[in-house]
Amino acid sequence: MKTILAIHTGGTISMSQNQNGEVVPNDENPLAKEQVILKGQINLITDNLFNLPSPHITPQIMLALKQRILQAIEKGVDGVVITHGTDTLEETAYFLDLTLPNTIPVVLTGAMRSSNEIGSDGLYNFQNAISVAATPESYGKGVLVAMNDEIHTARFVTKTHTTNVDTFRTPTFGPIGIVTQHKAKYFQELIRTDVCEIDHVISGVYLLKAYAGMDGDLFSALDNKKTHGIVIEGLGAGNLPPQTIPAIQQLLRHQIPIVLVSRCYNGVAQKIYDYAGGGIQLEKMGLILCQGLNGQKARIKLLVALSSQKKGTDLRHFVSNAVS
Ligand code: ASP
């Protein structure tokens, strides 16, 4: 019988609606009272590690979660399921994907409707995630996200809807598998996974979104000793308004790494345009174009890279390529 460790961290999946219709955290996780169908076929052990809404999750908490999973791997568990608030689930999932050895299945899940709401998806997603974690085919696929009958990679999944249960999507590439009759079936593979050992996380890595008419003011505000890295969600294929350039050049002169992704939902950032602020010129200036990651994922990758003290071409190689 497989041993699966369920680590609860909080989020809507552990909350309930009060008489006024407000969704609030509980002292005791409602999942504890529920009967998981797969019980009997697996040995489920539970750790109520945190009870936090996911906007309260920080990289320090992600690191503590990673250490807890490493401990469990050492103890010989066969798989890990993490319940998490959906707002920042994709960031925690990608952090773990980048920092954990690619050995046993690690599967994140959550819920869009709290435990006592009609049509609550919490127990259903939890049960599916356990079955994904217990499936032999889930080994070696990096960290996974199982929600609403789909299996996504931590690397590319993103929350796309504020309330709909079908919120988690993988733009451009699609999910790698589905869950049907509580069984995982895979149809795609990730190319490669680069793991980066870290034992601490730095602060001062920021994310800015470009917009029509943006100037250098926000960039200049970040030109200080606290800033260790910046990710910009650029326009289209990876372009910026020309008024931003002088302030960005100043940041680069101060050795602050700047990563460029696209603010578009689909596609990857690329150097296509050779005009002031075009991707070709931005890369020549020294910006790192990161292919395939959204802004929040690229920020996690830059944060992990800087926390592991990657520098120069090492940093550029690690951050620019989402398939490694
Ligand atoms: N705001 C909640 C959270 O992220 C939403 C959820 O769990 O889905 O904790």
XYZ file of C-alpha atoms in Angstrom, residues 79-188:
110
model
C 3.829 10.849 -2.810
C 2.841 14.231 -1.415
C -0.396 16.180 -1.841
C -0.480 19.826 -0.827
C -3.743 21.701 -0.345
C -3.275 25.420 -0.929
C -5.244 28.590 -1.628
C -5.647 29.040 -5.346
C -4.560 32.699 -5.546
C -0.834 31.967 -5.257
C -0.929 28.194 -5.778
C 0.916 28.457 -9.089
C 3.802 30.321 -7.441
C 4.247 27.813 -4.611
C 3.942 24.942 -7.106
C 6.641 26.413 -9.354
C 8.909 27.231 -6.410
C 8.730 23.570 -5.352
C 9.235 22.432 -8.950
C 12.461 24.439 -9.150
C 13.844 23.435 -5.767
C 12.813 19.817 -5.071
C 14.513 16.735 -6.503
C 12.310 15.240 -9.223
C 11.681 11.961 -7.389
C 8.268 11.221 -5.886
C 5.050 12.841 -7.164
C 4.242 16.172 -5.518
C 0.733 17.373 -6.371
C -0.948 20.647 -5.395
C -4.662 21.205 -5.274
C -7.219 23.625 -3.868
C -10.834 24.660 -4.211
C -12.810 27.535 -5.622
C -15.825 26.904 -3.369
C -15.388 26.562 0.363
C -16.224 23.381 2.267
C -19.933 24.011 3.021
C -20.940 25.743 -0.223
C -23.238 23.989 -2.690
C -21.094 22.233 -5.300
C -17.954 22.548 -3.205
C -15.014 21.237 -5.219
C -12.594 20.783 -2.298
C -13.033 17.142 -1.361
C -13.336 16.139 -5.020
C -10.071 17.875 -5.974
C -8.338 16.535 -2.856
C -9.336 12.994 -3.674
C -8.201 13.344 -7.286
C -4.880 14.829 -6.182
C -4.298 11.834 -3.885
C -4.960 9.481 -6.746
C -2.581 11.446 -9.012
C 0.114 11.279 -6.312
C -0.390 7.514 -5.979
C -0.201 6.816 -9.733
C 3.104 5.300 -10.947
C 2.883 7.387 -14.174
C 3.112 10.577 -12.087
C 6.772 9.922 -11.219
C 9.400 12.169 -12.829
C 6.950 14.764 -14.154
C 8.006 17.614 -11.876
C 5.531 19.198 -9.482
C 1.928 18.841 -10.673
C -1.326 20.706 -10.124
C -4.516 18.634 -10.124
C -7.727 20.680 -10.286
C -11.112 20.144 -11.881
C -10.245 16.800 -13.517
C -7.080 18.133 -15.192
C -3.378 17.668 -14.473
C -1.096 20.617 -15.193
C 2.615 21.180 -14.779
C 3.621 23.628 -12.075
C 5.803 25.345 -14.669
C 3.054 26.544 -16.957
C -0.268 26.419 -15.088
C -1.992 29.656 -14.123
C -5.174 30.800 -12.399
C -7.383 32.387 -15.056
C -10.756 33.031 -13.425
C -11.617 34.704 -10.140
C -14.423 32.310 -9.162
C -15.069 29.544 -11.733
C -14.041 26.000 -10.738
C -12.429 25.654 -14.191
C -9.920 28.366 -13.357
C -6.583 26.561 -13.755
C -5.326 26.520 -17.326
C -2.064 25.977 -19.141
C -2.003 28.627 -21.870
C -0.297 27.782 -25.188
C 0.510 24.154 -24.275
C -2.540 22.728 -22.450
C -2.735 20.291 -19.516
C -0.510 17.200 -19.622
C -3.194 14.825 -18.400
C -6.686 14.342 -17.099
C -8.258 12.606 -14.131
C -11.148 10.379 -14.993
C -12.926 7.995 -12.608
C -10.314 9.162 -10.068
C -7.498 7.796 -12.257
C -4.739 9.897 -13.799
C -4.093 9.578 -17.532
C -1.226 11.405 -19.198
C -0.986 12.584 -22.800
C 2.073 14.869 -22.805
